[in-house]
Amino acid sequence: DAKTTQPTSMDCAEGRAANLPCNHSTISGNEYVYWYRQIHSQGPQYIIHGLKNNETNEMASLIITEDRKSSTLILPHATLRDTAVYYCIVRVASSGGYQKVTFGTGTKLQVIP
Amino acid sequence: GAVVSQHPSWVICKSGTSVKIECRSLDFQATTMFWYRQFPKQSLMLMATSNEGSKATYEQGVEKDKFLINHASLTLSTLTVTSAHPEDSSFYICSAPPPWVETQYFGPGTRLLVL
């Protein structure tokens, strides 16, 4: 899996958009960008993933640069419940997700009232 | 959506005893499940890959005789921490991949405290 670099921590005001960056300059052509988050004392939660096109779902948007060397996860209207550690992971996708997931240190997002 | 459960959610045991943690896929079958361990303020570390009907694959540095994994059915994997010691106190998390998506879903975790 390609290595990723994320800021250690970020703050965001409640109701504002949270933009979480991730660098993955060694990403391969068949590797996807995945985002998970872990709320304190809970198991990780899948958020979104993409290959090269921007993706959006009910939780977030994923913006991937044209050269695919970096991406940004956008939470459009952050709430206090979005306070968590966010993990950006680059890996080959496979039907059924049989590839193991290797976690880095992630970004601790603190949403401030 | 896919749901992965774990039991128990937390357990306290005495040093030297064994503890079994269950991981279940509730609405799908999983031939592969994964076990992670997370110490306070650290990231998740993959311990092993659990394979239904065959031996588990352990990551480097994880003692297979201490952390016994049994994947006896397509919906259940168990992790047994044998002869637990205080340093085994940790947050244990499992994950399983539903066949219809290219990702994994994680259980809620089991917090183990060894006294």
GROMACS .gro file of N, CA, C and O in nm, chain A:
model
  452
    1ASP      N    1   0.084  -0.119   0.000
    1ASP     CA    2   0.000   0.000   0.000
    1ASP      C    3   0.088   0.124   0.000
    1ASP      O    4   0.190   0.130   0.066
    2ALA      N    5   0.045   0.225  -0.077
    2ALA     CA    6   0.120   0.350  -0.080
    2ALA      C    7   0.110   0.420   0.054
    2ALA      O    8   0.010   0.411   0.124
    3LYS      N    9   0.215   0.495   0.090
    3LYS     CA   10   0.215   0.565   0.218
    3LYS      C   11   0.136   0.695   0.204
    3LYS      O   12   0.135   0.758   0.098
    4THR      N   13   0.072   0.735   0.312
    4THR     CA   14  -0.004   0.860   0.314
    4THR      C   15   0.048   0.950   0.424
    4THR      O   16   0.102   0.903   0.524
    5THR      N   17   0.032   1.081   0.405
    5THR     CA   18   0.071   1.180   0.503
    5THR      C   19  -0.047   1.270   0.533
    5THR      O   20  -0.108   1.325   0.440
    6GLN      N   21  -0.081   1.281   0.662
    6GLN     CA   22  -0.193   1.363   0.705
    6GLN      C   23  -0.148   1.453   0.820
    6GLN      O   24  -0.059   1.415   0.897
    7PRO      N   25  -0.211   1.570   0.833
    7PRO     CA   26  -0.180   1.652   0.952
    7PRO      C   27  -0.223   1.578   1.077
    7PRO      O   28  -0.320   1.503   1.077
    8THR      N   29  -0.152   1.603   1.184
    8THR     CA   30  -0.180   1.533   1.309
    8THR      C   31  -0.316   1.572   1.366
    8THR      O   32  -0.390   1.487   1.415
    9SER      N   33  -0.347   1.700   1.359
    9SER     CA   34  -0.474   1.746   1.416
    9SER      C   35  -0.525   1.868   1.342
    9SER      O   36  -0.450   1.940   1.277
   10MET      N   37  -0.657   1.890   1.354
   10MET     CA   38  -0.722   2.006   1.294
   10MET      C   39  -0.842   2.044   1.380
   10MET      O   40  -0.904   1.957   1.443
   11ASP      N   41  -0.874   2.172   1.378
   11ASP     CA   42  -0.997   2.220   1.443
   11ASP      C   43  -1.091   2.273   1.336
   11ASP      O   44  -1.048   2.322   1.232
   12CYS      N   45  -1.220   2.263   1.364
   12CYS     CA   46  -1.320   2.315   1.272
   12CYS      C   47  -1.437   2.366   1.354
   12CYS      O   48  -1.480   2.300   1.451
   13ALA      N   49  -1.490   2.482   1.315
   13ALA     CA   50  -1.606   2.535   1.385
   13ALA      C   51  -1.731   2.459   1.345
   13ALA      O   52  -1.749   2.423   1.227
   14GLU      N   53  -1.816   2.437   1.440
   14GLU     CA   54  -1.942   2.366   1.414
   14GLU      C   55  -2.022   2.439   1.307
   14GLU      O   56  -2.035   2.562   1.309
   15GLY      N   57  -2.074   2.363   1.210
   15GLY     CA   58  -2.152   2.421   1.102
   15GLY      C   59  -2.071   2.460   0.980
   15GLY      O   60  -2.128   2.482   0.872
   16ARG      N   61  -1.941   2.469   0.998
   16ARG     CA   62  -1.854   2.501   0.884
   16ARG      C   63  -1.808   2.374   0.817
   16ARG      O   64  -1.820   2.264   0.870
   17ALA      N   65  -1.752   2.391   0.696
   17ALA     CA   66  -1.699   2.276   0.625
   17ALA      C   67  -1.563   2.237   0.684
   17ALA      O   68  -1.481   2.324   0.712
   18ALA      N   69  -1.544   2.108   0.700
   18ALA     CA   70  -1.414   2.056   0.744
   18ALA      C   71  -1.345   1.997   0.623
   18ALA      O   72  -1.402   1.910   0.554
   19ASN      N   73  -1.224   2.046   0.596
   19ASN     CA   74  -1.146   1.999   0.483
   19ASN      C   75  -1.022   1.927   0.534
   19ASN      O   76  -0.931   1.990   0.589
   20LEU      N   77  -1.018   1.797   0.515
   20LEU     CA   78  -0.906   1.718   0.567
   20LEU      C   79  -0.818   1.674   0.451
   20LEU      O   80  -0.860   1.597   0.365
   21PRO      N   81  -0.692   1.720   0.450
   21PRO     CA   82  -0.603   1.686   0.339
   21PRO      C   83  -0.528   1.555   0.362
   21PRO      O   84  -0.508   1.512   0.475
   22CYS      N   85  -0.485   1.498   0.251
   22CYS     CA   86  -0.405   1.376   0.257
   22CYS      C   87  -0.311   1.374   0.136
   22CYS      O   88  -0.354   1.397   0.023
   23ASN      N   89  -0.185   1.351   0.161
   23ASN     CA   90  -0.087   1.338   0.054
   23ASN      C   91  -0.053   1.192   0.032
   23ASN      O   92  -0.029   1.118   0.128
   24HIS      N   93  -0.052   1.151  -0.094
   24HIS     CA   94  -0.019   1.013  -0.129
   24HIS      C   95   0.056   1.017  -0.261
   24HIS      O   96   0.007   0.967  -0.364
   25SER      N   97   0.176   1.073  -0.258
   25SER     CA   98   0.251   1.100  -0.382
   25SER      C   99   0.300   0.973  -0.451
   25SER      O  100   0.335   0.977  -0.569
   26THR      N  101   0.305   0.860  -0.381
   26THR     CA  102   0.354   0.736  -0.442
   26THR      C  103   0.241   0.642  -0.483
   26THR      O  104   0.265   0.524  -0.508
   27ILE      N  105   0.122   0.695  -0.493
   27ILE     CA  106   0.006   0.613  -0.526
   27ILE      C  107   0.024   0.548  -0.663
   27ILE      O  108   0.074   0.611  -0.758
   28SER      N  109  -0.018   0.424  -0.675
   28SER     CA  110  -0.010   0.352  -0.802
   28SER      C  111  -0.142   0.367  -0.878
   28SER      O  112  -0.244   0.403  -0.821
   29GLY      N  113  -0.136   0.333  -1.006
   29GLY     CA  114  -0.253   0.354  -1.091
   29GLY      C  115  -0.375   0.274  -1.052
   29GLY      O  116  -0.489   0.314  -1.079
   30ASN      N  117  -0.356   0.161  -0.986
   30ASN     CA  118  -0.469   0.076  -0.949
   30ASN      C  119  -0.506   0.089  -0.802
   30ASN      O  120  -0.584   0.008  -0.750
   31GLU      N  121  -0.452   0.188  -0.735
   31GLU     CA  122  -0.483   0.208  -0.593
   31GLU      C  123  -0.590   0.314  -0.574
   31GLU      O  124  -0.588   0.419  -0.638
   32TYR      N  125  -0.681   0.284  -0.485
   32TYR     CA  126  -0.788   0.374  -0.450
   32TYR      C  127  -0.753   0.452  -0.325
   32TYR      O  128  -0.671   0.408  -0.243
   33VAL      N  129  -0.819   0.564  -0.306
   33VAL     CA  130  -0.808   0.641  -0.182
   33VAL      C  131  -0.933   0.613  -0.098
   33VAL      O  132  -1.046   0.633  -0.143
   34TYR      N  133  -0.911   0.564   0.023
   34TYR     CA  134  -1.019   0.534   0.116
   34TYR      C  135  -1.009   0.628   0.237
   34TYR      O  136  -0.901   0.665   0.280
   35TRP      N  137  -1.125   0.660   0.290
   35TRP     CA  138  -1.129   0.735   0.415
   35TRP      C  139  -1.216   0.661   0.516
   35TRP      O  140  -1.326   0.615   0.485
   36TYR      N  141  -1.162   0.650   0.636
   36TYR     CA  142  -1.236   0.595   0.750
   36TYR      C  143  -1.225   0.696   0.864
   36TYR      O  144  -1.136   0.781   0.866
   37ARG      N  145  -1.313   0.683   0.961
   37ARG     CA  146  -1.297   0.764   1.081
   37ARG      C  147  -1.324   0.678   1.203
   37ARG      O  148  -1.395   0.578   1.195
   38GLN      N  149  -1.267   0.719   1.315
   38GLN     CA  150  -1.285   0.646   1.439
   38GLN      C  151  -1.322   0.745   1.548
   38GLN      O  152  -1.238   0.828   1.589
   39ILE      N  153  -1.445   0.735   1.590
   39ILE     CA  154  -1.490   0.813   1.704
   39ILE      C  155  -1.438   0.745   1.830
   39ILE      O  156  -1.426   0.622   1.834
   40HIS      N  157  -1.410   0.823   1.930
   40HIS     CA  158  -1.346   0.773   2.051
   40HIS      C  159  -1.414   0.648   2.106
   40HIS      O  160  -1.535   0.644   2.123
   41SER      N  161  -1.329   0.544   2.129
   41SER     CA  162  -1.375   0.419   2.189
   41SER      C  163  -1.474   0.341   2.103
   41SER      O  164  -1.551   0.260   2.155
   42GLN      N  165  -1.471   0.365   1.972
   42GLN     CA  166  -1.555   0.288   1.882
   42GLN      C  167  -1.468   0.227   1.771
   42GLN      O  168  -1.353   0.264   1.753
   43GLY      N  169  -1.526   0.133   1.696
   43GLY     CA  170  -1.457   0.080   1.581
   43GLY      C  171  -1.457   0.179   1.466
   43GLY      O  172  -1.542   0.268   1.461
   44PRO      N  173  -1.363   0.169   1.374
   44PRO     CA  174  -1.359   0.260   1.259
   44PRO      C  175  -1.486   0.249   1.174
   44PRO      O  176  -1.550   0.144   1.169
   45GLN      N  177  -1.518   0.358   1.108
   45GLN     CA  178  -1.635   0.367   1.022
   45GLN      C  179  -1.591   0.406   0.883
   45GLN      O  180  -1.518   0.503   0.863
   46TYR      N  181  -1.635   0.330   0.784
   46TYR     CA  182  -1.604   0.364   0.645
   46TYR      C  183  -1.677   0.492   0.608
   46TYR      O  184  -1.795   0.511   0.641
   47ILE      N  185  -1.609   0.582   0.535
   47ILE     CA  186  -1.673   0.706   0.491
   47ILE      C  187  -1.693   0.706   0.341
   47ILE      O  188  -1.806   0.718   0.292
   48ILE      N  189  -1.585   0.693   0.265
   48ILE     CA  190  -1.594   0.710   0.122
   48ILE      C  191  -1.466   0.658   0.058
   48ILE      O  192  -1.364   0.643   0.126
   49HIS      N  193  -1.470   0.627  -0.070
   49HIS     CA  194  -1.347   0.596  -0.141
   49HIS      C  195  -1.361   0.634  -0.287
   49HIS      O  196  -1.474   0.651  -0.338
   50GLY      N  197  -1.246   0.651  -0.355
   50GLY     CA  198  -1.248   0.689  -0.495
   50GLY      C  199  -1.117   0.654  -0.563
   50GLY      O  200  -1.015   0.633  -0.497
   51LEU      N  201  -1.122   0.651  -0.695
   51LEU     CA  202  -1.002   0.621  -0.775
   51LEU      C  203  -0.941   0.748  -0.833
   51LEU      O  204  -0.825   0.778  -0.808
   52LYS      N  205  -1.015   0.820  -0.913
   52LYS     CA  206  -0.965   0.945  -0.969
   52LYS      C  207  -1.073   1.051  -0.984
   52LYS      O  208  -1.042   1.170  -0.986
   53ASN      N  209  -1.196   1.010  -0.993
   53ASN     CA  210  -1.304   1.107  -1.000
   53ASN      C  211  -1.346   1.150  -0.860
   53ASN      O  212  -1.331   1.075  -0.765
   54ASN      N  213  -1.397   1.269  -0.851
   54ASN     CA  214  -1.449   1.315  -0.723
   54ASN      C  215  -1.573   1.233  -0.687
   54ASN      O  216  -1.650   1.193  -0.774
   55GLU      N  217  -1.589   1.206  -0.560
   55GLU     CA  218  -1.699   1.125  -0.514
   55GLU      C  219  -1.775   1.198  -0.403
   55GLU      O  220  -1.715   1.274  -0.327
   56THR      N  221  -1.903   1.171  -0.397
   56THR     CA  222  -1.987   1.231  -0.292
   56THR      C  223  -2.088   1.127  -0.244
   56THR      O  224  -2.144   1.053  -0.325
   57ASN      N  225  -2.108   1.122  -0.116
   57ASN     CA  226  -2.215   1.041  -0.060
   57ASN      C  227  -2.282   1.119   0.053
   57ASN      O  228  -2.255   1.239   0.070
   58GLU      N  229  -2.366   1.052   0.128
   58GLU     CA  230  -2.443   1.122   0.231
   58GLU      C  231  -2.356   1.172   0.346
   58GLU      O  232  -2.398   1.256   0.424
   59MET      N  233  -2.237   1.121   0.356
   59MET     CA  234  -2.149   1.161   0.467
   59MET      C  235  -2.051   1.270   0.427
   59MET      O  236  -2.023   1.360   0.508
   60ALA      N  237  -1.994   1.258   0.307
   60ALA     CA  238  -1.883   1.346   0.274
   60ALA      C  239  -1.860   1.352   0.123
   60ALA      O  240  -1.923   1.278   0.047
   61SER      N  241  -1.766   1.440   0.086
   61SER     CA  242  -1.718   1.446  -0.051
   61SER      C  243  -1.569   1.419  -0.051
   61SER      O  244  -1.498   1.454   0.044
   62LEU      N  245  -1.524   1.356  -0.158
   62LEU     CA  246  -1.381   1.326  -0.175
   62LEU      C  247  -1.334   1.392  -0.302
   62LEU      O  248  -1.388   1.364  -0.410
   63ILE      N  249  -1.235   1.480  -0.288
   63ILE     CA  250  -1.176   1.549  -0.402
   63ILE      C  251  -1.036   1.495  -0.423
   63ILE      O  252  -0.952   1.503  -0.332
   64ILE      N  253  -1.010   1.440  -0.539
   64ILE     CA  254  -0.878   1.385  -0.571
   64ILE      C  255  -0.817   1.471  -0.680
   64ILE      O  256  -0.881   1.499  -0.781
   65THR      N  257  -0.692   1.512  -0.659
   65THR     CA  258  -0.627   1.596  -0.760
   65THR      C  259  -0.605   1.518  -0.889
   65THR      O  260  -0.604   1.394  -0.890
   66GLU      N  261  -0.585   1.593  -0.997
   66GLU     CA  262  -0.574   1.529  -1.127
   66GLU      C  263  -0.456   1.433  -1.134
   66GLU      O  264  -0.464   1.328  -1.198
   67ASP      N  265  -0.344   1.468  -1.069
   67ASP     CA  266  -0.228   1.379  -1.068
   67ASP      C  267  -0.240   1.269  -0.962
   67ASP      O  268  -0.152   1.184  -0.951
   68ARG      N  269  -0.348   1.271  -0.884
   68ARG     CA  270  -0.380   1.171  -0.782
   68ARG      C  271  -0.279   1.166  -0.668
   68ARG      O  272  -0.280   1.072  -0.590
   69LYS      N  273  -0.196   1.266  -0.656
   69LYS     CA  274  -0.097   1.263  -0.550
   69LYS      C  275  -0.149   1.319  -0.418
   69LYS      O  276  -0.080   1.312  -0.315
   70SER      N  277  -0.266   1.374  -0.419
   70SER     CA  278  -0.325   1.421  -0.294
   70SER      C  279  -0.477   1.421  -0.306
   70SER      O  280  -0.533   1.414  -0.417
   71SER      N  281  -0.541   1.427  -0.192
   71SER     CA  282  -0.687   1.430  -0.190
   71SER      C  283  -0.735   1.508  -0.068
   71SER      O  284  -0.656   1.534   0.025
   72THR      N  285  -0.861   1.544  -0.070
   72THR     CA  286  -0.921   1.616   0.042
   72THR      C  287  -1.058   1.556   0.072
   72THR      O  288  -1.140   1.537  -0.018
   73LEU      N  289  -1.079   1.524   0.197
   73LEU     CA  290  -1.210   1.481   0.243
   73LEU      C  291  -1.284   1.604   0.295
   73LEU      O  292  -1.229   1.680   0.375
   74ILE      N  293  -1.405   1.623   0.249
   74ILE     CA  294  -1.483   1.740   0.289
   74ILE      C  295  -1.609   1.695   0.363
   74ILE      O  296  -1.690   1.621   0.309
   75LEU      N  297  -1.619   1.742   0.486
   75LEU     CA  298  -1.745   1.727   0.561
   75LEU      C  299  -1.815   1.861   0.549
   75LEU      O  300  -1.770   1.960   0.606
   76PRO      N  301  -1.925   1.870   0.474
   76PRO     CA  302  -1.979   2.001   0.436
   76PRO      C  303  -2.029   2.087   0.552
   76PRO      O  304  -2.014   2.208   0.549
   77HIS      N  305  -2.086   2.025   0.652
   77HIS     CA  306  -2.137   2.100   0.767
   77HIS      C  307  -2.103   2.022   0.894
   77HIS      O  308  -2.181   1.940   0.940
   78ALA      N  309  -1.985   2.048   0.945
   78ALA     CA  310  -1.936   1.968   1.058
   78ALA      C  311  -2.023   1.986   1.182
   78ALA      O  312  -2.067   2.097   1.215
   79THR      N  313  -2.048   1.876   1.250
   79THR     CA  314  -2.118   1.880   1.377
   79THR      C  315  -2.026   1.825   1.485
   79THR      O  316  -1.922   1.766   1.456
   80LEU      N  317  -2.068   1.841   1.610
   80LEU     CA  318  -1.986   1.792   1.721
   80LEU      C  319  -1.964   1.641   1.710
   80LEU      O  320  -1.861   1.588   1.754
   81ARG      N  321  -2.061   1.571   1.651
   81ARG     CA  322  -2.049   1.426   1.638
   81ARG      C  323  -1.945   1.384   1.536
   81ARG      O  324  -1.913   1.266   1.524
   82ASP      N  325  -1.896   1.481   1.458
   82ASP     CA  326  -1.791   1.450   1.360
   82ASP      C  327  -1.652   1.454   1.424
   82ASP      O  328  -1.552   1.425   1.356
   83THR      N  329  -1.643   1.489   1.551
   83THR     CA  330  -1.514   1.486   1.619
   83THR      C  331  -1.464   1.342   1.624
   83THR      O  332  -1.531   1.253   1.677
   84ALA      N  333  -1.347   1.319   1.563
   84ALA     CA  334  -1.297   1.182   1.549
   84ALA      C  335  -1.156   1.188   1.491
   84ALA      O  336  -1.106   1.294   1.454
   85VAL      N  337  -1.095   1.071   1.480
   85VAL     CA  338  -0.969   1.058   1.406
   85VAL      C  339  -1.004   1.008   1.267
   85VAL      O  340  -1.075   0.908   1.252
   86TYR      N  341  -0.955   1.079   1.166
   86TYR     CA  342  -0.985   1.047   1.028
   86TYR      C  343  -0.861   0.986   0.962
   86TYR      O  344  -0.753   1.043   0.965
   87TYR      N  345  -0.880   0.870   0.902
   87TYR     CA  346  -0.770   0.797   0.841
   87TYR      C  347  -0.784   0.798   0.688
   87TYR      O  348  -0.889   0.760   0.635
   88CYS      N  349  -0.680   0.837   0.621
   88CYS     CA  350  -0.670   0.831   0.476
   88CYS      C  351  -0.584   0.710   0.442
   88CYS      O  352  -0.471   0.699   0.491
   89ILE      N  353  -0.636   0.621   0.360
   89ILE     CA  354  -0.566   0.496   0.330
   89ILE      C  355  -0.568   0.474   0.180
   89ILE      O  356  -0.672   0.493   0.116
   90VAL      N  357  -0.456   0.434   0.127
   90VAL     CA  358  -0.446   0.406  -0.015
   90VAL      C  359  -0.422   0.256  -0.033
   90VAL      O  360  -0.330   0.201   0.025
   91ARG      N  361  -0.506   0.193  -0.111
   91ARG     CA  362  -0.491   0.050  -0.131
   91ARG      C  363  -0.561   0.007  -0.257
   91ARG      O  364  -0.647   0.077  -0.310
   92VAL      N  365  -0.525  -0.112  -0.302
   92VAL     CA  366  -0.592  -0.171  -0.416
   92VAL      C  367  -0.730  -0.217  -0.374
   92VAL      O  368  -0.745  -0.280  -0.269
   93ALA      N  369  -0.830  -0.187  -0.452
   93ALA     CA  370  -0.965  -0.231  -0.421
   93ALA      C  371  -0.985  -0.372  -0.473
   93ALA      O  372  -0.925  -0.412  -0.572
   94SER      N  373  -1.066  -0.446  -0.401
   94SER     CA  374  -1.101  -0.580  -0.449
   94SER      C  375  -1.243  -0.609  -0.405
   94SER      O  376  -1.285  -0.568  -0.298
   95SER      N  377  -1.314  -0.677  -0.490
   95SER     CA  378  -1.451  -0.711  -0.458
   95SER      C  379  -1.455  -0.791  -0.329
   95SER      O  380  -1.384  -0.889  -0.314
   96GLY      N  381  -1.535  -0.746  -0.235
   96GLY     CA  382  -1.539  -0.810  -0.105
   96GLY      C  383  -1.435  -0.756  -0.010
   96GLY      O  384  -1.433  -0.793   0.106
   97GLY      N  385  -1.351  -0.662  -0.058
   97GLY     CA  386  -1.257  -0.596   0.033
   97GLY      C  387  -1.162  -0.688   0.103
   97GLY      O  388  -1.126  -0.667   0.219
   98TYR      N  389  -1.115  -0.792   0.036
   98TYR     CA  390  -1.032  -0.890   0.105
   98TYR      C  391  -0.892  -0.841   0.134
   98TYR      O  392  -0.816  -0.904   0.206
   99GLN      N  393  -0.854  -0.729   0.076
   99GLN     CA  394  -0.724  -0.673   0.109
   99GLN      C  395  -0.729  -0.616   0.250
   99GLN      O  396  -0.822  -0.548   0.287
  100LYS      N  397  -0.625  -0.642   0.327
  100LYS     CA  398  -0.621  -0.589   0.463
  100LYS      C  399  -0.602  -0.438   0.459
  100LYS      O  400  -0.545  -0.383   0.366
  101VAL      N  401  -0.650  -0.374   0.562
  101VAL     CA  402  -0.642  -0.228   0.573
  101VAL      C  403  -0.530  -0.195   0.671
  101VAL      O  404  -0.530  -0.242   0.784
  102THR      N  405  -0.435  -0.114   0.627
  102THR     CA  406  -0.325  -0.071   0.713
  102THR      C  407  -0.347   0.074   0.751
  102THR      O  408  -0.353   0.161   0.665
  103PHE      N  409  -0.359   0.099   0.880
  103PHE     CA  410  -0.389   0.233   0.930
  103PHE      C  411  -0.261   0.310   0.961
  103PHE      O  412  -0.167   0.256   1.018
  104GLY      N  413  -0.261   0.438   0.924
  104GLY     CA  414  -0.155   0.530   0.968
  104GLY      C  415  -0.200   0.597   1.096
  104GLY      O  416  -0.282   0.543   1.170
  105THR      N  417  -0.148   0.715   1.121
  105THR     CA  418  -0.179   0.785   1.245
  105THR      C  419  -0.302   0.873   1.234
  105THR      O  420  -0.362   0.908   1.334
  106GLY      N  421  -0.342   0.909   1.112
  106GLY     CA  422  -0.465   0.984   1.093
  106GLY      C  423  -0.460   1.128   1.139
  106GLY      O  424  -0.358   1.177   1.190
  107THR      N  425  -0.571   1.197   1.119
  107THR     CA  426  -0.589   1.337   1.162
  107THR      C  427  -0.697   1.342   1.269
  107THR      O  428  -0.810   1.297   1.245
  108LYS      N  429  -0.663   1.399   1.382
  108LYS     CA  430  -0.763   1.415   1.487
  108LYS      C  431  -0.838   1.544   1.461
  108LYS      O  432  -0.781   1.654   1.473
  109LEU      N  433  -0.964   1.533   1.423
  109LEU     CA  434  -1.048   1.649   1.397
  109LEU      C  435  -1.129   1.682   1.521
  109LEU      O  436  -1.201   1.597   1.573
  110GLN      N  437  -1.115   1.805   1.567
  110GLN     CA  438  -1.193   1.854   1.679
  110GLN      C  439  -1.291   1.958   1.628
  110GLN      O  440  -1.249   2.062   1.574
  111VAL      N  441  -1.419   1.929   1.639
  111VAL     CA  442  -1.522   2.026   1.599
  111VAL      C  443  -1.557   2.109   1.722
  111VAL      O  444  -1.595   2.055   1.827
  112ILE      N  445  -1.546   2.240   1.706
  112ILE     CA  446  -1.561   2.331   1.819
  112ILE      C  447  -1.697   2.399   1.814
  112ILE      O  448  -1.738   2.447   1.708
  113PRO      N  449  -1.768   2.403   1.927
  113PRO     CA  450  -1.901   2.466   1.927
  113PRO      C  451  -1.895   2.615   1.892
  113PRO      O  452  -1.796   2.682   1.920
   0.00000   0.00000   0.00000
